[in-house]
Amino acid sequence: MKSNKGILIVVSGFAGTGKGTLMKLLVERNENLKLSVSMTTRSPRPGEEEGVSYFFVTREEFEKNIQENGFVEHAEYVGNYYGTPRSYVEKQLAEGNDVVLEIEIQGAMKIKRDYPDALLVYVLPPSVEELHHRLLARGTEEPEVIERRLKRAAEESEGIESYDYVVVNDDLETCYEELLGVIRSAHFAAFRNEEFIRKIRKELSDYTFD
Ligand code: 5GP
Protein backbone atom coordinates (compact mmCIF):
# COMPACT_ATOMS: atom_id res chain seq x y z
CA MET A 1 0.00 0.00 0.00
CA LYS A 2 1.38 3.39 -0.92
CA SER A 3 -0.48 6.66 -0.36
CA ASN A 4 -1.32 8.23 -3.76
CA LYS A 5 0.07 11.66 -3.20
CA GLY A 6 3.82 12.04 -2.84
CA ILE A 7 5.39 13.02 0.46
CA LEU A 8 7.32 16.23 0.89
CA ILE A 9 10.55 15.26 2.66
CA VAL A 10 12.88 17.76 4.29
CA VAL A 11 16.45 16.70 4.98
CA SER A 12 18.72 18.97 7.02
CA GLY A 13 22.09 18.55 8.68
CA PHE A 14 25.27 20.41 9.49
CA ALA A 15 27.75 21.07 6.70
CA GLY A 16 30.01 18.04 6.38
CA THR A 17 27.54 15.34 7.44
CA GLY A 18 27.39 13.91 3.92
CA LYS A 19 23.79 14.93 3.12
CA GLY A 20 24.68 15.61 -0.50
CA THR A 21 26.01 12.08 -1.07
CA LEU A 22 22.99 10.58 0.71
CA MET A 23 20.60 12.59 -1.48
CA LYS A 24 22.43 11.44 -4.59
CA LEU A 25 22.01 7.78 -3.58
CA LEU A 26 18.34 8.32 -2.76
CA VAL A 27 17.42 9.73 -6.15
CA GLU A 28 19.66 7.41 -8.13
CA ARG A 29 18.14 4.31 -6.55
CA ASN A 30 14.48 5.33 -6.22
CA GLU A 31 12.71 6.54 -9.31
CA ASN A 32 9.71 7.88 -7.39
CA LEU A 33 11.93 10.14 -5.32
CA LYS A 34 12.80 13.52 -6.81
CA LEU A 35 15.30 16.03 -5.51
CA SER A 36 14.25 19.66 -5.72
CA VAL A 37 16.89 22.04 -7.13
CA SER A 38 16.95 25.28 -5.16
CA MET A 39 17.51 28.81 -6.34
CA THR A 40 20.32 30.77 -4.67
CA THR A 41 22.09 34.11 -4.87
CA ARG A 42 25.45 32.66 -3.81
CA SER A 43 28.17 32.13 -6.43
CA PRO A 44 28.77 28.67 -7.85
CA ARG A 45 31.64 26.70 -6.27
CA PRO A 46 34.09 24.88 -8.54
CA GLY A 47 32.35 21.88 -10.10
CA GLU A 48 28.81 23.11 -9.40
CA GLU A 49 26.47 23.09 -12.37
CA GLU A 50 23.65 25.49 -13.17
CA GLY A 51 20.31 23.72 -12.89
CA VAL A 52 21.86 20.66 -11.20
CA SER A 53 23.42 21.97 -7.98
CA TYR A 54 21.34 25.15 -7.92
CA PHE A 55 19.75 27.74 -10.16
CA PHE A 56 22.17 30.62 -9.63
CA VAL A 57 20.41 33.99 -9.81
CA THR A 58 20.92 37.64 -8.85
CA ARG A 59 19.31 39.19 -5.76
CA GLU A 60 16.92 41.08 -8.07
CA GLU A 61 15.78 37.89 -9.78
CA PHE A 62 15.38 36.17 -6.43
CA GLU A 63 13.31 39.02 -4.96
CA LYS A 64 11.11 39.07 -8.07
CA ASN A 65 10.42 35.37 -7.49
CA ILE A 66 9.49 36.03 -3.86
CA GLN A 67 6.98 38.67 -4.95
CA GLU A 68 5.46 36.31 -7.50
CA ASN A 69 4.98 33.65 -4.79
CA GLY A 70 7.40 31.42 -6.67
CA PHE A 71 8.82 29.66 -3.59
CA VAL A 72 7.35 27.12 -1.17
CA GLU A 73 9.91 28.49 1.30
CA HIS A 74 12.94 30.71 1.20
CA ALA A 75 15.48 31.84 3.77
CA GLU A 76 18.58 33.96 4.13
CA TYR A 77 21.60 31.91 5.18
CA VAL A 78 25.08 33.34 5.78
CA GLY A 79 24.36 36.41 3.64
CA ASN A 80 22.68 34.69 0.70
CA TYR A 81 19.15 33.83 -0.30
CA TYR A 82 18.11 30.19 -0.83
CA GLY A 83 14.64 29.11 -1.96
CA THR A 84 12.65 26.08 -3.10
CA PRO A 85 10.84 26.66 -6.42
CA ARG A 86 7.10 26.03 -6.02
CA SER A 87 6.21 24.79 -9.52
CA TYR A 88 8.53 21.75 -9.51
CA VAL A 89 7.56 20.63 -6.00
CA GLU A 90 3.81 20.87 -6.59
CA LYS A 91 3.98 19.11 -9.97
CA GLN A 92 6.01 16.17 -8.61
CA LEU A 93 3.79 15.73 -5.53
CA ALA A 94 0.65 15.78 -7.69
CA GLU A 95 2.18 13.07 -9.91
CA GLY A 96 2.65 10.88 -6.84
CA ASN A 97 6.40 11.30 -6.49
CA ASP A 98 8.10 12.03 -3.18
CA VAL A 99 10.10 15.25 -3.24
CA VAL A 100 13.22 15.77 -1.14
CA LEU A 101 14.27 19.25 -0.09
CA GLU A 102 17.81 19.52 1.24
CA ILE A 103 17.40 22.77 3.15
CA GLU A 104 18.47 24.50 6.35
CA ILE A 105 16.46 24.76 9.51
CA GLN A 106 14.63 28.09 9.01
CA GLY A 107 13.25 26.82 5.71
CA ALA A 108 12.44 23.47 7.32
CA MET A 109 10.34 25.19 10.00
CA LYS A 110 8.41 27.11 7.31
CA ILE A 111 7.68 23.83 5.51
CA LYS A 112 6.50 22.28 8.78
CA ARG A 113 4.10 25.21 9.29
CA ASP A 114 2.75 25.31 5.72
CA TYR A 115 2.85 21.57 4.94
CA PRO A 116 2.00 19.83 8.23
CA ASP A 117 2.10 16.43 6.49
CA ALA A 118 5.75 16.88 5.46
CA LEU A 119 8.35 14.49 6.83
CA LEU A 120 11.35 16.17 8.49
CA VAL A 121 14.60 14.25 8.91
CA TYR A 122 17.86 15.48 10.42
CA VAL A 123 21.19 13.88 9.49
CA LEU A 124 23.76 13.88 12.30
CA PRO A 125 27.46 13.03 12.29
CA PRO A 126 28.58 10.20 14.60
CA SER A 127 30.60 12.72 16.65
CA VAL A 128 31.80 16.30 16.49
CA GLU A 129 35.39 15.12 16.17
CA GLU A 130 34.44 13.12 13.08
CA LEU A 131 32.56 16.13 11.66
CA HIS A 132 35.66 18.29 12.17
CA HIS A 133 37.80 15.68 10.39
CA ARG A 134 35.43 15.52 7.46
CA LEU A 135 35.38 19.29 7.07
CA LEU A 136 39.21 19.34 7.14
CA ALA A 137 39.42 16.43 4.69
CA ARG A 138 37.27 18.26 2.13
CA GLY A 139 40.12 20.75 1.96
CA THR A 140 37.84 23.42 0.50
CA GLU A 141 37.70 25.73 3.51
CA GLU A 142 40.12 27.70 5.64
CA PRO A 143 40.41 26.75 9.34
CA GLU A 144 38.51 29.95 10.36
CA VAL A 145 35.62 29.02 8.07
CA ILE A 146 35.55 25.52 9.54
CA GLU A 147 35.45 26.99 13.03
CA ARG A 148 32.54 29.24 11.98
CA ARG A 149 30.70 26.25 10.55
CA LEU A 150 31.11 24.30 13.79
CA LYS A 151 29.83 27.29 15.81
CA ARG A 152 26.89 27.54 13.43
CA ALA A 153 26.25 23.81 13.95
CA ALA A 154 25.98 24.46 17.69
CA GLU A 155 23.25 27.07 17.05
CA GLU A 156 21.42 24.88 14.52
CA SER A 157 21.47 21.91 16.87
CA GLU A 158 18.99 23.78 19.08
CA GLY A 159 16.17 23.04 16.63
CA ILE A 160 16.70 19.33 15.99
CA GLU A 161 13.86 18.20 18.27
CA SER A 162 11.39 19.86 15.89
CA TYR A 163 12.24 17.22 13.27
CA ASP A 164 10.38 13.90 13.07
CA TYR A 165 13.46 11.64 12.82
CA VAL A 166 17.23 11.73 13.16
CA VAL A 167 19.64 9.43 11.34
CA VAL A 168 23.38 9.17 12.00
CA ASN A 169 25.72 9.13 9.04
CA ASP A 170 28.56 6.98 10.29
CA ASP A 171 28.56 4.41 7.49
CA LEU A 172 26.99 5.79 4.29
CA GLU A 173 25.15 2.62 3.17
CA THR A 174 23.73 2.02 6.66
CA CYS A 175 22.54 5.60 6.91
CA TYR A 176 21.01 5.35 3.41
CA GLU A 177 19.06 2.24 4.46
CA GLU A 178 17.85 3.96 7.63
CA LEU A 179 16.74 7.07 5.77
CA LEU A 180 14.95 4.97 3.16
CA GLY A 181 13.29 3.01 5.99
CA VAL A 182 11.98 6.22 7.52
CA ILE A 183 10.58 7.38 4.17
CA ARG A 184 8.97 4.00 3.45
CA SER A 185 7.34 3.90 6.90
CA ALA A 186 5.97 7.41 6.40
CA HIS A 187 3.85 6.08 3.52
CA PHE A 188 2.06 3.77 5.98
CA ALA A 189 1.10 6.52 8.44
CA ALA A 190 -2.65 6.35 9.10
CA PHE A 191 -3.17 10.05 8.40
CA ARG A 192 -1.61 9.63 4.95
CA ASN A 193 -4.02 6.79 4.13
CA GLU A 194 -7.33 8.33 5.10
CA GLU A 195 -8.78 7.73 1.66
CA PHE A 196 -8.10 4.00 1.88
CA ILE A 197 -9.47 3.85 5.42
CA ARG A 198 -12.66 5.58 4.21
CA LYS A 199 -12.99 3.07 1.36
CA ILE A 200 -12.80 0.11 3.76
CA ARG A 201 -15.25 1.79 6.14
CA LYS A 202 -17.71 2.37 3.29
CA GLU A 203 -17.34 -1.22 2.12
CA LEU A 204 -18.03 -2.41 5.67
CA SER A 205 -21.19 -0.35 5.94
CA ASP A 206 -22.42 -1.42 2.48
CA TYR A 207 -21.56 -5.08 2.86
CA THR A 208 -24.38 -7.55 2.48
CA PHE A 209 -24.35 -11.14 3.64
CA ASP A 210 -26.13 -13.37 1.23
P1 5GP B 1 25.42 25.69 0.56
O1 5GP B 1 25.72 27.15 0.29
O2 5GP B 1 26.50 25.08 1.42
O3 5GP B 1 25.15 24.93 -0.71
O4 5GP B 1 24.08 25.64 1.40
C1 5GP B 1 23.97 26.28 2.63
C2 5GP B 1 22.73 25.80 3.35
O5 5GP B 1 21.55 26.19 2.65
C3 5GP B 1 22.65 24.29 3.48
O6 5GP B 1 22.25 23.98 4.81
C4 5GP B 1 21.58 23.90 2.50
O7 5GP B 1 20.89 22.72 2.91
C5 5GP B 1 20.67 25.10 2.58
N1 5GP B 1 19.78 25.25 1.41
C6 5GP B 1 19.99 24.87 0.12
N2 5GP B 1 18.93 25.17 -0.63
C7 5GP B 1 18.00 25.73 0.19
C8 5GP B 1 16.67 26.22 0.00
O8 5GP B 1 16.09 26.21 -1.09
N3 5GP B 1 16.04 26.73 1.09
C9 5GP B 1 16.62 26.78 2.32
N4 5GP B 1 15.90 27.28 3.33
N5 5GP B 1 17.87 26.31 2.53
C10 5GP B 1 18.56 25.80 1.49
GROMACS .gro file of C-alpha atoms and ligand atoms in nm:
model
  234
    1MET     CA    1   0.000   0.000   0.000
    2LYS     CA    2   0.138   0.339  -0.092
    3SER     CA    3  -0.048   0.666  -0.036
    4ASN     CA    4  -0.132   0.823  -0.376
    5LYS     CA    5   0.007   1.166  -0.320
    6GLY     CA    6   0.382   1.204  -0.284
    7ILE     CA    7   0.539   1.302   0.046
    8LEU     CA    8   0.732   1.623   0.089
    9ILE     CA    9   1.055   1.526   0.266
   10VAL     CA   10   1.288   1.776   0.429
   11VAL     CA   11   1.645   1.670   0.498
   12SER     CA   12   1.872   1.897   0.702
   13GLY     CA   13   2.209   1.855   0.868
   14PHE     CA   14   2.527   2.041   0.949
   15ALA     CA   15   2.775   2.107   0.670
   16GLY     CA   16   3.001   1.804   0.638
   17THR     CA   17   2.754   1.534   0.744
   18GLY     CA   18   2.739   1.391   0.392
   19LYS     CA   19   2.379   1.493   0.312
   20GLY     CA   20   2.468   1.561  -0.050
   21THR     CA   21   2.601   1.208  -0.107
   22LEU     CA   22   2.299   1.058   0.071
   23MET     CA   23   2.060   1.259  -0.148
   24LYS     CA   24   2.243   1.144  -0.459
   25LEU     CA   25   2.201   0.778  -0.358
   26LEU     CA   26   1.834   0.832  -0.276
   27VAL     CA   27   1.742   0.973  -0.615
   28GLU     CA   28   1.966   0.741  -0.813
   29ARG     CA   29   1.814   0.431  -0.655
   30ASN     CA   30   1.448   0.533  -0.622
   31GLU     CA   31   1.271   0.654  -0.931
   32ASN     CA   32   0.971   0.788  -0.739
   33LEU     CA   33   1.193   1.014  -0.532
   34LYS     CA   34   1.280   1.352  -0.681
   35LEU     CA   35   1.530   1.603  -0.551
   36SER     CA   36   1.425   1.966  -0.572
   37VAL     CA   37   1.689   2.204  -0.713
   38SER     CA   38   1.695   2.528  -0.516
   39MET     CA   39   1.751   2.881  -0.634
   40THR     CA   40   2.032   3.077  -0.467
   41THR     CA   41   2.209   3.411  -0.487
   42ARG     CA   42   2.545   3.266  -0.381
   43SER     CA   43   2.817   3.213  -0.643
   44PRO     CA   44   2.877   2.867  -0.785
   45ARG     CA   45   3.164   2.670  -0.627
   46PRO     CA   46   3.409   2.488  -0.854
   47GLY     CA   47   3.235   2.188  -1.010
   48GLU     CA   48   2.881   2.311  -0.940
   49GLU     CA   49   2.647   2.309  -1.237
   50GLU     CA   50   2.365   2.549  -1.317
   51GLY     CA   51   2.031   2.372  -1.289
   52VAL     CA   52   2.186   2.066  -1.120
   53SER     CA   53   2.342   2.197  -0.798
   54TYR     CA   54   2.134   2.515  -0.792
   55PHE     CA   55   1.975   2.774  -1.016
   56PHE     CA   56   2.217   3.062  -0.963
   57VAL     CA   57   2.041   3.399  -0.981
   58THR     CA   58   2.092   3.764  -0.885
   59ARG     CA   59   1.931   3.919  -0.576
   60GLU     CA   60   1.692   4.108  -0.807
   61GLU     CA   61   1.578   3.789  -0.978
   62PHE     CA   62   1.538   3.617  -0.643
   63GLU     CA   63   1.331   3.902  -0.496
   64LYS     CA   64   1.111   3.907  -0.807
   65ASN     CA   65   1.042   3.537  -0.749
   66ILE     CA   66   0.949   3.603  -0.386
   67GLN     CA   67   0.698   3.867  -0.495
   68GLU     CA   68   0.546   3.631  -0.750
   69ASN     CA   69   0.498   3.365  -0.479
   70GLY     CA   70   0.740   3.142  -0.667
   71PHE     CA   71   0.882   2.966  -0.359
   72VAL     CA   72   0.735   2.712  -0.117
   73GLU     CA   73   0.991   2.849   0.130
   74HIS     CA   74   1.294   3.071   0.120
   75ALA     CA   75   1.548   3.184   0.377
   76GLU     CA   76   1.858   3.396   0.413
   77TYR     CA   77   2.160   3.191   0.518
   78VAL     CA   78   2.508   3.334   0.578
   79GLY     CA   79   2.436   3.641   0.364
   80ASN     CA   80   2.268   3.469   0.070
   81TYR     CA   81   1.915   3.383  -0.030
   82TYR     CA   82   1.811   3.019  -0.083
   83GLY     CA   83   1.464   2.911  -0.196
   84THR     CA   84   1.265   2.608  -0.310
   85PRO     CA   85   1.084   2.666  -0.642
   86ARG     CA   86   0.710   2.603  -0.602
   87SER     CA   87   0.621   2.479  -0.952
   88TYR     CA   88   0.853   2.175  -0.951
   89VAL     CA   89   0.756   2.063  -0.600
   90GLU     CA   90   0.381   2.087  -0.659
   91LYS     CA   91   0.398   1.911  -0.997
   92GLN     CA   92   0.601   1.617  -0.861
   93LEU     CA   93   0.379   1.573  -0.553
   94ALA     CA   94   0.065   1.578  -0.769
   95GLU     CA   95   0.218   1.307  -0.991
   96GLY     CA   96   0.265   1.088  -0.684
   97ASN     CA   97   0.640   1.130  -0.649
   98ASP     CA   98   0.810   1.203  -0.318
   99VAL     CA   99   1.010   1.525  -0.324
  100VAL     CA  100   1.322   1.577  -0.114
  101LEU     CA  101   1.427   1.925  -0.009
  102GLU     CA  102   1.781   1.952   0.124
  103ILE     CA  103   1.740   2.277   0.315
  104GLU     CA  104   1.847   2.450   0.635
  105ILE     CA  105   1.646   2.476   0.951
  106GLN     CA  106   1.463   2.809   0.901
  107GLY     CA  107   1.325   2.682   0.571
  108ALA     CA  108   1.244   2.347   0.732
  109MET     CA  109   1.034   2.519   1.000
  110LYS     CA  110   0.841   2.711   0.731
  111ILE     CA  111   0.768   2.383   0.551
  112LYS     CA  112   0.650   2.228   0.878
  113ARG     CA  113   0.410   2.521   0.929
  114ASP     CA  114   0.275   2.531   0.572
  115TYR     CA  115   0.285   2.157   0.494
  116PRO     CA  116   0.200   1.983   0.823
  117ASP     CA  117   0.210   1.643   0.649
  118ALA     CA  118   0.575   1.688   0.546
  119LEU     CA  119   0.835   1.449   0.683
  120LEU     CA  120   1.135   1.617   0.849
  121VAL     CA  121   1.460   1.425   0.891
  122TYR     CA  122   1.786   1.548   1.042
  123VAL     CA  123   2.119   1.388   0.949
  124LEU     CA  124   2.376   1.388   1.230
  125PRO     CA  125   2.746   1.303   1.229
  126PRO     CA  126   2.858   1.020   1.460
  127SER     CA  127   3.060   1.272   1.665
  128VAL     CA  128   3.180   1.630   1.649
  129GLU     CA  129   3.539   1.512   1.617
  130GLU     CA  130   3.444   1.312   1.308
  131LEU     CA  131   3.256   1.613   1.166
  132HIS     CA  132   3.566   1.829   1.217
  133HIS     CA  133   3.780   1.568   1.039
  134ARG     CA  134   3.543   1.552   0.746
  135LEU     CA  135   3.538   1.929   0.707
  136LEU     CA  136   3.921   1.934   0.714
  137ALA     CA  137   3.942   1.643   0.469
  138ARG     CA  138   3.727   1.826   0.213
  139GLY     CA  139   4.012   2.075   0.196
  140THR     CA  140   3.784   2.342   0.050
  141GLU     CA  141   3.770   2.573   0.351
  142GLU     CA  142   4.012   2.770   0.564
  143PRO     CA  143   4.041   2.675   0.934
  144GLU     CA  144   3.851   2.995   1.036
  145VAL     CA  145   3.562   2.902   0.807
  146ILE     CA  146   3.555   2.552   0.954
  147GLU     CA  147   3.545   2.699   1.303
  148ARG     CA  148   3.254   2.924   1.198
  149ARG     CA  149   3.070   2.625   1.055
  150LEU     CA  150   3.111   2.430   1.379
  151LYS     CA  151   2.983   2.729   1.581
  152ARG     CA  152   2.689   2.754   1.343
  153ALA     CA  153   2.625   2.381   1.395
  154ALA     CA  154   2.598   2.446   1.769
  155GLU     CA  155   2.325   2.707   1.705
  156GLU     CA  156   2.142   2.488   1.452
  157SER     CA  157   2.147   2.191   1.687
  158GLU     CA  158   1.899   2.378   1.908
  159GLY     CA  159   1.617   2.304   1.663
  160ILE     CA  160   1.670   1.933   1.599
  161GLU     CA  161   1.386   1.820   1.827
  162SER     CA  162   1.139   1.986   1.589
  163TYR     CA  163   1.224   1.722   1.327
  164ASP     CA  164   1.038   1.390   1.307
  165TYR     CA  165   1.346   1.164   1.282
  166VAL     CA  166   1.723   1.173   1.316
  167VAL     CA  167   1.964   0.943   1.134
  168VAL     CA  168   2.338   0.917   1.200
  169ASN     CA  169   2.572   0.913   0.904
  170ASP     CA  170   2.856   0.698   1.029
  171ASP     CA  171   2.856   0.441   0.749
  172LEU     CA  172   2.699   0.579   0.429
  173GLU     CA  173   2.515   0.262   0.317
  174THR     CA  174   2.373   0.202   0.666
  175CYS     CA  175   2.254   0.560   0.691
  176TYR     CA  176   2.101   0.535   0.341
  177GLU     CA  177   1.906   0.224   0.446
  178GLU     CA  178   1.785   0.396   0.763
  179LEU     CA  179   1.674   0.707   0.577
  180LEU     CA  180   1.495   0.497   0.316
  181GLY     CA  181   1.329   0.301   0.599
  182VAL     CA  182   1.198   0.622   0.752
  183ILE     CA  183   1.058   0.738   0.417
  184ARG     CA  184   0.897   0.400   0.345
  185SER     CA  185   0.734   0.390   0.690
  186ALA     CA  186   0.597   0.741   0.640
  187HIS     CA  187   0.385   0.608   0.352
  188PHE     CA  188   0.206   0.377   0.598
  189ALA     CA  189   0.110   0.652   0.844
  190ALA     CA  190  -0.265   0.635   0.910
  191PHE     CA  191  -0.317   1.005   0.840
  192ARG     CA  192  -0.161   0.963   0.495
  193ASN     CA  193  -0.402   0.679   0.413
  194GLU     CA  194  -0.733   0.833   0.510
  195GLU     CA  195  -0.878   0.773   0.166
  196PHE     CA  196  -0.810   0.400   0.188
  197ILE     CA  197  -0.947   0.385   0.542
  198ARG     CA  198  -1.266   0.558   0.421
  199LYS     CA  199  -1.299   0.307   0.136
  200ILE     CA  200  -1.280   0.011   0.376
  201ARG     CA  201  -1.525   0.179   0.614
  202LYS     CA  202  -1.771   0.237   0.329
  203GLU     CA  203  -1.734  -0.122   0.212
  204LEU     CA  204  -1.803  -0.241   0.567
  205SER     CA  205  -2.119  -0.035   0.594
  206ASP     CA  206  -2.242  -0.142   0.248
  207TYR     CA  207  -2.156  -0.508   0.286
  208THR     CA  208  -2.438  -0.755   0.248
  209PHE     CA  209  -2.435  -1.114   0.364
  210ASP     CA  210  -2.613  -1.337   0.123
  2115GP     P1  211   2.542   2.569   0.056
  2115GP     O1  212   2.572   2.715   0.029
  2115GP     O2  213   2.650   2.508   0.142
  2115GP     O3  214   2.515   2.493  -0.071
  2115GP     O4  215   2.408   2.564   0.140
  2115GP     C1  216   2.397   2.628   0.263
  2115GP     C2  217   2.273   2.580   0.335
  2115GP     O5  218   2.155   2.619   0.265
  2115GP     C3  219   2.265   2.429   0.348
  2115GP     O6  220   2.225   2.398   0.481
  2115GP     C4  221   2.158   2.390   0.250
  2115GP     O7  222   2.089   2.272   0.291
  2115GP     C5  223   2.067   2.510   0.258
  2115GP     N1  224   1.978   2.525   0.141
  2115GP     C6  225   1.999   2.487   0.012
  2115GP     N2  226   1.893   2.517  -0.063
  2115GP     C7  227   1.800   2.573   0.019
  2115GP     C8  228   1.667   2.622   0.000
  2115GP     O8  229   1.609   2.621  -0.109
  2115GP     N3  230   1.604   2.673   0.109
  2115GP     C9  231   1.662   2.678   0.232
  2115GP     N4  232   1.590   2.728   0.333
  2115GP     N5  233   1.787   2.631   0.253
  2115GP    C10  234   1.856   2.580   0.149
   0.00000   0.00000   0.00000
